[in-house]
CSV table of N, CA, C and O in Angstrom, one decimal:
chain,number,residue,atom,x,y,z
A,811,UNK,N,64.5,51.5,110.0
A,811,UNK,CA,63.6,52.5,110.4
A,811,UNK,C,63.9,53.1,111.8
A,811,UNK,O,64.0,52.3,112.7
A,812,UNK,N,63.9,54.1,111.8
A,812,UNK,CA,64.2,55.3,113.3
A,812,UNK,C,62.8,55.5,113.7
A,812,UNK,O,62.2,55.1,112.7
A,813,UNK,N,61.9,55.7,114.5
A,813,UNK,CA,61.3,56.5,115.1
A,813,UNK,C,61.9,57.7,116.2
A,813,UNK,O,62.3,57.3,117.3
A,814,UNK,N,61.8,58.8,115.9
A,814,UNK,CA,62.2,59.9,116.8
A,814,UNK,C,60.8,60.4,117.6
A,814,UNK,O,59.7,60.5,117.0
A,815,UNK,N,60.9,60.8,119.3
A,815,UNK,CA,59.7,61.0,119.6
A,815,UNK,C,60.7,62.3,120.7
A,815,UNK,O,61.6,62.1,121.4
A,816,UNK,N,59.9,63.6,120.4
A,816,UNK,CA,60.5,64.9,121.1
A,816,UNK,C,59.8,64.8,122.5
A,816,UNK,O,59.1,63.8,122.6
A,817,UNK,N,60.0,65.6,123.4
A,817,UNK,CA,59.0,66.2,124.5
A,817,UNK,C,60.5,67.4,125.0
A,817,UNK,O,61.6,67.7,124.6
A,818,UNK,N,59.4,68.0,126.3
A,818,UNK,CA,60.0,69.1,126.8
A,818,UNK,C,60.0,70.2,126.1
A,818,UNK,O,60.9,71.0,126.1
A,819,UNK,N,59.0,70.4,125.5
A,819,UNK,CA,58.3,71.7,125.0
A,819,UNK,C,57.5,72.1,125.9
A,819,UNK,O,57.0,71.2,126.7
A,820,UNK,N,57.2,73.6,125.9
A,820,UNK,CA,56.3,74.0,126.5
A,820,UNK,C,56.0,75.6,126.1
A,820,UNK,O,56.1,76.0,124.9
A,821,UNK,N,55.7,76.5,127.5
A,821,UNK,CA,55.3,77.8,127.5
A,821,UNK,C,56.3,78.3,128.5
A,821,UNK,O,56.3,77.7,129.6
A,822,UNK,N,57.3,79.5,128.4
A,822,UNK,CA,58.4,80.0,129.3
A,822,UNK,C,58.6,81.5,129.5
A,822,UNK,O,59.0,82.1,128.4
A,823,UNK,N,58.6,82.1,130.2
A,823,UNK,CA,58.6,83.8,129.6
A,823,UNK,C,60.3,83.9,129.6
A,823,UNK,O,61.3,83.4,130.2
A,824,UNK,N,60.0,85.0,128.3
A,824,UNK,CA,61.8,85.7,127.8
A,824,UNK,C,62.9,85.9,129.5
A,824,UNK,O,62.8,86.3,130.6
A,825,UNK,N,63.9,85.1,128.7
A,825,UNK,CA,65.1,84.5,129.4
A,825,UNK,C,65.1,83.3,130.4
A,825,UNK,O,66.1,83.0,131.0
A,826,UNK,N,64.0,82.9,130.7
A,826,UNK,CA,63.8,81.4,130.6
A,826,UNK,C,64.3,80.4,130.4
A,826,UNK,O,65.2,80.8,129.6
A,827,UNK,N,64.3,78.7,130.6
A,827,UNK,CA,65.2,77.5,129.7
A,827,UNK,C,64.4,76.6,129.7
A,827,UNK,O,63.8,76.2,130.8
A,828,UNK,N,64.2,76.0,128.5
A,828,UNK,CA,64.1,74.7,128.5
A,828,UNK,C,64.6,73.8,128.4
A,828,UNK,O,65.6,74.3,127.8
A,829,UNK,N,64.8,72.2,128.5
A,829,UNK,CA,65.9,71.0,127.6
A,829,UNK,C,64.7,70.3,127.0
A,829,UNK,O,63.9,69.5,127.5
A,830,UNK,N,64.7,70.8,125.9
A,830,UNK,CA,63.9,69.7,124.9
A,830,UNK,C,65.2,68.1,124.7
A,830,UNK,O,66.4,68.0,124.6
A,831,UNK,N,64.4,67.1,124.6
A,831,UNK,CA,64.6,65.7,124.9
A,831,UNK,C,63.6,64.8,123.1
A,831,UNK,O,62.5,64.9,122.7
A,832,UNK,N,64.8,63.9,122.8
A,832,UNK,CA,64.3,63.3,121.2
A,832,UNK,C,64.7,61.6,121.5
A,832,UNK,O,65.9,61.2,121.6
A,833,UNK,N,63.9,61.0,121.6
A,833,UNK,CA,64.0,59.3,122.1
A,833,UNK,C,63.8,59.6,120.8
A,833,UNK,O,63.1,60.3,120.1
A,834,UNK,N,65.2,58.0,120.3
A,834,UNK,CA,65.3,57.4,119.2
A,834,UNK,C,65.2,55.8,119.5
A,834,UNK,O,65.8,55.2,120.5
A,835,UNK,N,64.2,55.0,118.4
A,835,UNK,CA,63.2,53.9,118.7
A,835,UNK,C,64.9,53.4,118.4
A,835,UNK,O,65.1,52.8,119.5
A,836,UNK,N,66.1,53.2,117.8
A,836,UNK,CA,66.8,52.6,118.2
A,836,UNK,C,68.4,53.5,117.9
A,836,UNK,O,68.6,54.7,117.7
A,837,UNK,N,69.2,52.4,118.0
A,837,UNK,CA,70.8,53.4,118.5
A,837,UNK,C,71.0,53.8,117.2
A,837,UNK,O,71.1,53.3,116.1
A,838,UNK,N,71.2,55.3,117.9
A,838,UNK,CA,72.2,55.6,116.1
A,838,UNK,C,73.2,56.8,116.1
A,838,UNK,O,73.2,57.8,115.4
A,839,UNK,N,74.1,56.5,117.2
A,839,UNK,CA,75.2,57.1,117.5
A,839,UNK,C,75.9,56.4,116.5
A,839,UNK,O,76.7,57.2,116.0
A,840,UNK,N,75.9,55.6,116.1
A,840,UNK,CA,77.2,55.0,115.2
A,840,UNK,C,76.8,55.3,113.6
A,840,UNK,O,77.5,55.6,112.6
A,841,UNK,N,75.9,55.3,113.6
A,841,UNK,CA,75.0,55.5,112.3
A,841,UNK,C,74.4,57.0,111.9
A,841,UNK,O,74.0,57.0,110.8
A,842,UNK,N,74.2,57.8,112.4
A,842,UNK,CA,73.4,59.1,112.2
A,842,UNK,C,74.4,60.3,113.3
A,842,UNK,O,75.1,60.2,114.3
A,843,UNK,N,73.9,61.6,112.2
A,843,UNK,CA,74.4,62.6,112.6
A,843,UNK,C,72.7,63.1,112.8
A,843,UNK,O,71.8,62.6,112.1
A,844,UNK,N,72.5,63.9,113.9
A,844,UNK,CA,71.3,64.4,114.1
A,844,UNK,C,71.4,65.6,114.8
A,844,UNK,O,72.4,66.0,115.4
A,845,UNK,N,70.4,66.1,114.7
A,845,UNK,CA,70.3,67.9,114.4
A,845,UNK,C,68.4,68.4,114.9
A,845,UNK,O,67.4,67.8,114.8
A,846,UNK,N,68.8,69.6,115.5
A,846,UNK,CA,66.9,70.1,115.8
A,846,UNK,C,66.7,71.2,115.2
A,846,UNK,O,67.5,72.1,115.5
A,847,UNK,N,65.8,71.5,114.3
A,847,UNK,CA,65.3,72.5,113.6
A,847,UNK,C,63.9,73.2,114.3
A,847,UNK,O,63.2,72.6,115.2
A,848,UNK,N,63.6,74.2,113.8
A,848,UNK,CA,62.7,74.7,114.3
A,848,UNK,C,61.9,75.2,113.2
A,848,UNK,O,62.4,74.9,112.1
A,849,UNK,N,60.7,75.9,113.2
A,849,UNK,CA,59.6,76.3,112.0
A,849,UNK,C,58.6,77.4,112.8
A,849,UNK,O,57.7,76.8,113.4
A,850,UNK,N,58.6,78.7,113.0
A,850,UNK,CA,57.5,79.5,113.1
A,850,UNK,C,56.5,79.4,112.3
A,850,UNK,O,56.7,79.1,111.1
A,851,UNK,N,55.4,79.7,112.7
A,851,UNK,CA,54.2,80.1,111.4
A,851,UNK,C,54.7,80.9,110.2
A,851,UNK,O,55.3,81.9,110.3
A,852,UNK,N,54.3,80.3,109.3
A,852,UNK,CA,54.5,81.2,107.6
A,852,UNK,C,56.3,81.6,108.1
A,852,UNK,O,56.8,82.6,108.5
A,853,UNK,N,57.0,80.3,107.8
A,853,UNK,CA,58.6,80.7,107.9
A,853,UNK,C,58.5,79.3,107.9
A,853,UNK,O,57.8,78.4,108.2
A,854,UNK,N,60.4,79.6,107.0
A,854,UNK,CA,60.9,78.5,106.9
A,854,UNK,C,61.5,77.7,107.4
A,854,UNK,O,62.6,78.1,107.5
A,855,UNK,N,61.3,76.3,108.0
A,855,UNK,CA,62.1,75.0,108.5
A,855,UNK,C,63.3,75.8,108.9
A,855,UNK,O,63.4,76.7,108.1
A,856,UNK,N,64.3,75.7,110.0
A,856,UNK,CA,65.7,76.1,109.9
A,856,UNK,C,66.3,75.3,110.7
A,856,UNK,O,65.9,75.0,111.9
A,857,UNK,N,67.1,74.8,110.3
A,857,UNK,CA,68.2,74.5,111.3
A,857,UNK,C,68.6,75.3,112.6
A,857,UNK,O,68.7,76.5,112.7
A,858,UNK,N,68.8,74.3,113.6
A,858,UNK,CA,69.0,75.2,114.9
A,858,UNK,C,71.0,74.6,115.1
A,858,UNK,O,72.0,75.3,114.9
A,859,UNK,N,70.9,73.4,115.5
A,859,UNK,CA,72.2,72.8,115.8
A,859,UNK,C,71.9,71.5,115.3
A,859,UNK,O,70.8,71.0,115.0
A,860,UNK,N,73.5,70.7,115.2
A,860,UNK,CA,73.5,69.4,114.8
A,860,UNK,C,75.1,69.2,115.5
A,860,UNK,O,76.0,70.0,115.8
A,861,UNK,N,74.8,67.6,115.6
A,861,UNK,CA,75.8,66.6,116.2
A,861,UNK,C,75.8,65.6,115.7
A,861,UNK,O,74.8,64.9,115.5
A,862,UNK,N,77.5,65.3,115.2
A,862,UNK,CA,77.9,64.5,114.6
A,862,UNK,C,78.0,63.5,115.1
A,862,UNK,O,77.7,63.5,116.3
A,863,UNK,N,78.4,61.9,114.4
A,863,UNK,CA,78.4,60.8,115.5
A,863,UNK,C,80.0,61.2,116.2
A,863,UNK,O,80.1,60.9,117.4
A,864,UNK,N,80.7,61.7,115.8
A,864,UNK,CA,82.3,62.2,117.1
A,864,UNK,C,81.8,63.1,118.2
A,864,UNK,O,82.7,63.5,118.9
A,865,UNK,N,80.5,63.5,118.4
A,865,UNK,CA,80.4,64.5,118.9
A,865,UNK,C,80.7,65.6,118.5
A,865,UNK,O,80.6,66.3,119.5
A,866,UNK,N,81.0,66.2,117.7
A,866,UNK,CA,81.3,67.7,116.9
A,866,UNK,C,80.0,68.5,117.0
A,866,UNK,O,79.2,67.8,116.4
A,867,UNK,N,79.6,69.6,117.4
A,867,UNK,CA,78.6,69.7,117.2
A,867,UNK,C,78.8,71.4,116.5
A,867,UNK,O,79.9,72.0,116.5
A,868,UNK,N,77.6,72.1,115.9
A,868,UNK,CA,77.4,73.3,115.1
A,868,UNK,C,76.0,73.9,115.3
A,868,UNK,O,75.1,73.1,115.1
A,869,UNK,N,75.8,74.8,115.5
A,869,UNK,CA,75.0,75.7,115.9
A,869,UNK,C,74.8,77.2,115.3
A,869,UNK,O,75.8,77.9,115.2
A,870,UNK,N,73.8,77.7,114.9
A,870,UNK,CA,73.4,79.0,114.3
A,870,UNK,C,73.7,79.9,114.9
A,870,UNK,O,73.9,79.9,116.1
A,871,UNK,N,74.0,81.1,114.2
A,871,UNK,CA,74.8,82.2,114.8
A,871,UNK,C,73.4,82.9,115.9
A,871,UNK,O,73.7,83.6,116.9
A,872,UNK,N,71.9,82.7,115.6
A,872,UNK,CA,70.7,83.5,116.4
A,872,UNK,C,70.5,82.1,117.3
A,872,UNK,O,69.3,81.8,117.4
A,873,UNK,N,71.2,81.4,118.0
A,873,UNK,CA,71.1,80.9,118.8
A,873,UNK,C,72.6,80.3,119.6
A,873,UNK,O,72.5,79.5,120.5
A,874,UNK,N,73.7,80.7,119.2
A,874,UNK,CA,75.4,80.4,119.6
A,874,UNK,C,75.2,80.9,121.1
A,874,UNK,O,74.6,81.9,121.3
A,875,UNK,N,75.7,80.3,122.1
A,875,UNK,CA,75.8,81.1,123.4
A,875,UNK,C,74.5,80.7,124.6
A,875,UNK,O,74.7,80.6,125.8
A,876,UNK,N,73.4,80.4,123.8
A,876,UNK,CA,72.4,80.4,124.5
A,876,UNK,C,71.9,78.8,124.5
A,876,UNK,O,71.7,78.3,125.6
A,877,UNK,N,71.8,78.2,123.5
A,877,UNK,CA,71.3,76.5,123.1
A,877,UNK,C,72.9,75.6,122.9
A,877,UNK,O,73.8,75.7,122.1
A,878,UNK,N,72.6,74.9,123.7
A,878,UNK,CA,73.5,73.6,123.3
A,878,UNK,C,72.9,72.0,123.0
A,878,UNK,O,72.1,71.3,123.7
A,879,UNK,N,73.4,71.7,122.2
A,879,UNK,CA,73.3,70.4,121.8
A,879,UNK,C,73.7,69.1,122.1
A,879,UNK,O,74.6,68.9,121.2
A,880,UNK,N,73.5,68.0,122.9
A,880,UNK,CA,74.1,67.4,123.3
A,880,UNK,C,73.4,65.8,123.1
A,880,UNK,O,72.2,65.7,122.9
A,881,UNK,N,74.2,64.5,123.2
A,881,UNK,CA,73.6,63.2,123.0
A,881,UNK,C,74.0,62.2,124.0
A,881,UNK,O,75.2,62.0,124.4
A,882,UNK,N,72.8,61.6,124.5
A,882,UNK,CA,73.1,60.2,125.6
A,882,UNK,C,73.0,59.2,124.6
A,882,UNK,O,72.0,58.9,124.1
A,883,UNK,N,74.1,58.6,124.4
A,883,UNK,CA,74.0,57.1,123.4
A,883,UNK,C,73.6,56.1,124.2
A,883,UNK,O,72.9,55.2,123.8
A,884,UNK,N,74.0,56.1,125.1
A,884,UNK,CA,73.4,55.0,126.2
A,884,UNK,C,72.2,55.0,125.6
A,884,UNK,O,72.0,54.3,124.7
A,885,UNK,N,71.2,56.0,126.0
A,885,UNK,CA,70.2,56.3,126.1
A,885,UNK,C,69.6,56.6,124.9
A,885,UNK,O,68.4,56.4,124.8
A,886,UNK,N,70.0,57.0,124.3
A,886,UNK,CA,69.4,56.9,122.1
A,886,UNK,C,68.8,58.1,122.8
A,886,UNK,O,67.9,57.7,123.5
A,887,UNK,N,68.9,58.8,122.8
A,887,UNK,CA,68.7,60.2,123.4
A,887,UNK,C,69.5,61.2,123.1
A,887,UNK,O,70.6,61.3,123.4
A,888,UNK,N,68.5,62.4,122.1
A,888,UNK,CA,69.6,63.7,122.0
A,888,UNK,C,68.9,64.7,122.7
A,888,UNK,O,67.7,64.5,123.1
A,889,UNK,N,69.5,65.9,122.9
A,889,UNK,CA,69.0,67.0,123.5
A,889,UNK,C,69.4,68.4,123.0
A,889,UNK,O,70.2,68.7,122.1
A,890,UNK,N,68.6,69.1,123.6
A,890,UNK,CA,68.8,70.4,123.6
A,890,UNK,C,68.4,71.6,124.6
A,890,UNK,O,67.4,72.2,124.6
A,891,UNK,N,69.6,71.8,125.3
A,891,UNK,CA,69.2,73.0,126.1
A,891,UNK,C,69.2,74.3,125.7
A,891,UNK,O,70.2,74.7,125.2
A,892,UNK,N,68.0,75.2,126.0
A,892,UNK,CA,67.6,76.4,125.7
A,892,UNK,C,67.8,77.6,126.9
A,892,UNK,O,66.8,77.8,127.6
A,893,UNK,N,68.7,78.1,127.1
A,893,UNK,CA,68.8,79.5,128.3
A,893,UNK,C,68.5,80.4,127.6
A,893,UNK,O,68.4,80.1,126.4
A,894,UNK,N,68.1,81.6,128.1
A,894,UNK,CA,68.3,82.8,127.9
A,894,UNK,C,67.2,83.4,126.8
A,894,UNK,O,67.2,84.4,126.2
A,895,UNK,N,65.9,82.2,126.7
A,895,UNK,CA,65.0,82.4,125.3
A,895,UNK,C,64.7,83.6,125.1
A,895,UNK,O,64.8,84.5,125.9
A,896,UNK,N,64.1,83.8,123.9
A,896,UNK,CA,63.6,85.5,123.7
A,896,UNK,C,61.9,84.7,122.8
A,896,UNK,O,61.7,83.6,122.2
A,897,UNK,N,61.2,85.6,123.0
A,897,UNK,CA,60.0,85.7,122.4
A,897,UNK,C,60.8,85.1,120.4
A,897,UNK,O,60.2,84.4,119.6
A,898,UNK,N,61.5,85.5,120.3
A,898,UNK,CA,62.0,85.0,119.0
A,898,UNK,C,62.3,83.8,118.7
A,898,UNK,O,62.8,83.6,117.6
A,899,UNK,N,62.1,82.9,119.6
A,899,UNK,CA,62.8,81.5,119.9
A,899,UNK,C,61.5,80.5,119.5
A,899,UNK,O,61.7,79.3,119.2
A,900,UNK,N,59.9,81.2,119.6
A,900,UNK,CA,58.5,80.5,120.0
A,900,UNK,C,58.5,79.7,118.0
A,900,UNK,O,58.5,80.3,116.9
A,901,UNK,N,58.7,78.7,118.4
A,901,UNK,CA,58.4,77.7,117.1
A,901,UNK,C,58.1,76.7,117.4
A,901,UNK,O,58.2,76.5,118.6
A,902,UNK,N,57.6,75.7,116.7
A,902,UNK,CA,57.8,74.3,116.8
A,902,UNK,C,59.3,73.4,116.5
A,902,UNK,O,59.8,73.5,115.4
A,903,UNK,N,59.6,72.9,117.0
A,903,UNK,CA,61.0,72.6,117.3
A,903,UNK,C,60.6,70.8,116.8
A,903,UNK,O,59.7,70.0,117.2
A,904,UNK,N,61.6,70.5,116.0
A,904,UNK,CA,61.8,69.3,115.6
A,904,UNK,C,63.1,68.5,115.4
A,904,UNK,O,64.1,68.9,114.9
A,905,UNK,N,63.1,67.0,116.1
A,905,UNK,CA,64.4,66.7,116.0
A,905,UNK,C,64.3,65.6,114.7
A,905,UNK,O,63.4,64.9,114.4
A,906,UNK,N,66.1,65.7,113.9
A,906,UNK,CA,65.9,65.0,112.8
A,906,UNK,C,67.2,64.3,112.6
A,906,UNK,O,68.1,64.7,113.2
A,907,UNK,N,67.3,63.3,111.9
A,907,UNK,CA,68.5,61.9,112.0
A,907,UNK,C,68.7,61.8,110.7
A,907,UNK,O,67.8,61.7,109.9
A,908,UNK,N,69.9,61.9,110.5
A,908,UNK,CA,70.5,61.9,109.0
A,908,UNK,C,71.8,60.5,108.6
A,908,UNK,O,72.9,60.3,109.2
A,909,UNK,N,71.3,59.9,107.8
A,909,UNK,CA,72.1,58.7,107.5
A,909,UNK,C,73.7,59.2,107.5
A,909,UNK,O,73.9,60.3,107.0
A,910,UNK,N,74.9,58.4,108.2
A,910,UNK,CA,75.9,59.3,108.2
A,910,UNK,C,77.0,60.0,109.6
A,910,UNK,O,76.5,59.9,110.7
A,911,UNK,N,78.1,60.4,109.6
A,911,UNK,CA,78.6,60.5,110.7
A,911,UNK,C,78.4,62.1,110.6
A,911,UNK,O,78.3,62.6,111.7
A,912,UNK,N,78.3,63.1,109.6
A,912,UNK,CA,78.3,64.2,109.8
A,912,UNK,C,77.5,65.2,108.5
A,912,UNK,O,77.7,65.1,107.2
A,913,UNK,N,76.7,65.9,109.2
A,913,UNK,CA,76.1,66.7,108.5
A,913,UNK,C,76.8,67.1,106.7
A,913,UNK,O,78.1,67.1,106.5
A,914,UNK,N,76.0,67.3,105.9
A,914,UNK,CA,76.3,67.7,104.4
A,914,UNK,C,76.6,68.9,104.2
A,914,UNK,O,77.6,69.2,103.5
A,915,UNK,N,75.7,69.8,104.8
A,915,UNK,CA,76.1,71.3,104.6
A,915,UNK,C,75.6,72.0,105.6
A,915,UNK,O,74.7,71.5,106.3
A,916,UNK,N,76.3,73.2,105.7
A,916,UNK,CA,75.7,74.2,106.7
A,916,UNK,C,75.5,75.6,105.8
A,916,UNK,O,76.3,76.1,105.0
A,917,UNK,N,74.1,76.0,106.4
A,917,UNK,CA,72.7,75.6,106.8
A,917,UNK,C,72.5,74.2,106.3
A,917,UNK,O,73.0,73.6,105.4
A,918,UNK,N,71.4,73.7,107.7
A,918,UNK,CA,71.2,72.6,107.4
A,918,UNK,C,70.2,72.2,106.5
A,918,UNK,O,69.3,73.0,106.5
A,919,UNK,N,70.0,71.1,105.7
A,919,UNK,CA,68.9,71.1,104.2
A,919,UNK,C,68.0,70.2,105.1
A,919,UNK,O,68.5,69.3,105.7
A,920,UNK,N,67.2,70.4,105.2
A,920,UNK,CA,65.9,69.4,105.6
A,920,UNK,C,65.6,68.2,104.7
A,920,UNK,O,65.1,67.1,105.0
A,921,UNK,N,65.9,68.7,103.4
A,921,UNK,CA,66.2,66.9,102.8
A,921,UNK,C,67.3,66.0,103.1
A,921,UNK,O,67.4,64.8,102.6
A,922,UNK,N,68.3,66.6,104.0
A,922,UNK,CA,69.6,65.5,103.6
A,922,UNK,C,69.4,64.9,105.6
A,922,UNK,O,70.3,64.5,106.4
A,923,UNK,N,67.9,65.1,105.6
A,923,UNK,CA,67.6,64.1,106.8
A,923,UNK,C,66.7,62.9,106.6
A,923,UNK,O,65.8,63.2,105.8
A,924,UNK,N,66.5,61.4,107.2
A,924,UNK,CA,65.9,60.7,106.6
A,924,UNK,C,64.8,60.8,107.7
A,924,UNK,O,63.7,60.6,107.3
A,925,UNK,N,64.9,61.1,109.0
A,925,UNK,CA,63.9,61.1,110.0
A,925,UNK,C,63.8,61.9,110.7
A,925,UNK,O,64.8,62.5,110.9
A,926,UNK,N,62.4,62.2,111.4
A,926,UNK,CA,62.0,63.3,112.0
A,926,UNK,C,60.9,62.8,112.4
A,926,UNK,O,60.2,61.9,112.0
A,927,UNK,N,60.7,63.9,113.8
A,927,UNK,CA,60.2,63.9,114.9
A,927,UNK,C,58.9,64.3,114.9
A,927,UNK,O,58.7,64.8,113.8
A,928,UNK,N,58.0,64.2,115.6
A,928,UNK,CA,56.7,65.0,115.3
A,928,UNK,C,56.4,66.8,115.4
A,928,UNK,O,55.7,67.6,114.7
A,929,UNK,N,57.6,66.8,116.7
A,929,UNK,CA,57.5,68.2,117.1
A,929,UNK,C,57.3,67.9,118.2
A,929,UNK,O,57.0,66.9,118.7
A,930,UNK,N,57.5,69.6,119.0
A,930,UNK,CA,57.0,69.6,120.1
A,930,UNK,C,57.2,71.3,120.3
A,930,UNK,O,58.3,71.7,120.2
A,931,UNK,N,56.2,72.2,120.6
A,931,UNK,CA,55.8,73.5,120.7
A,931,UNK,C,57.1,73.9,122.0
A,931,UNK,O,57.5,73.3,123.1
A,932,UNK,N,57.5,75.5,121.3
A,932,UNK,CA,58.4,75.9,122.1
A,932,UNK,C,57.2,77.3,122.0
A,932,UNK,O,56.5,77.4,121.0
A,933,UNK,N,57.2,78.3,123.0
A,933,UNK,CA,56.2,79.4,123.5
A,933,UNK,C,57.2,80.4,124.6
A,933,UNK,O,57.5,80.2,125.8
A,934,UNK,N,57.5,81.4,124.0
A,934,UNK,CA,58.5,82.2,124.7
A,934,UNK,C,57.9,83.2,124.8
A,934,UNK,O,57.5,83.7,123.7
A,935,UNK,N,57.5,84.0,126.2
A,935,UNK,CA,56.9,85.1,126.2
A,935,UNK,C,57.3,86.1,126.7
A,935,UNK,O,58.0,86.0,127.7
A,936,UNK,N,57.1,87.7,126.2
A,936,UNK,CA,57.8,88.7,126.4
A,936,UNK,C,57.5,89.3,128.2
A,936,UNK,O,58.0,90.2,128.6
């Protein structure tokens, strides 16, 4: 069993940054490929980026440039930095761990993850 716990959400105005931050209750660099999705109101779950256990990482074409993805194994710790936000960015942001060295498909499927995070509110203002 994983527990994942996000923070580093908040409220930012357009072109702004955040590093959202996902503590994993134990190591799973060797074991899981993991990825942060996001969910606006009345919209669907989406994949944002994911990182493999080699480090490989993949990223959406409405966020390439701007968010990167990155992991402290030391630290059971993944991340994600946000530059350049736009009011288009404001969701709830979730991090998720997938049994595995590398993601199944791209777009990412929200079932071919076994755990996930609570959330933590992203607020981008014009």
């Amino acid at each position: 069993q994983v527990r994942l716990v996000e923070s580093g959400g908040g409220s930012v105005q357009a072109g702004g940054s955040l590093r959202l931050s996902c503590l994993a209750s134990a190591n799973t660099y060797m074991t899981h490929y993991m990825a942060w999705f996001r969910q606006a109101p009345e919209t669907e779950r989406e994949g944002v980026a994911a990182i493999a256990t080699s480090g490989m990482t993949v990223s959406a074409d409405s966020v390439k440039g701007r968010f990167t993805i990155s992991r402290d194994n030391a630290r059971n710790t993944l991340y994600l930095q946000m530059n350049s936000l736009k009011p288009e960015d404001t969701a709830m942001y979730y991090c998720a761990a997938g049994r595995g060295s590398y993601w199944r498909r791209w777009p990412l499927a929200s079932g071919d993850f076994t755990y996930w995070g609570q959330g933590t509110q992203v607020t981008v203002s014009s």
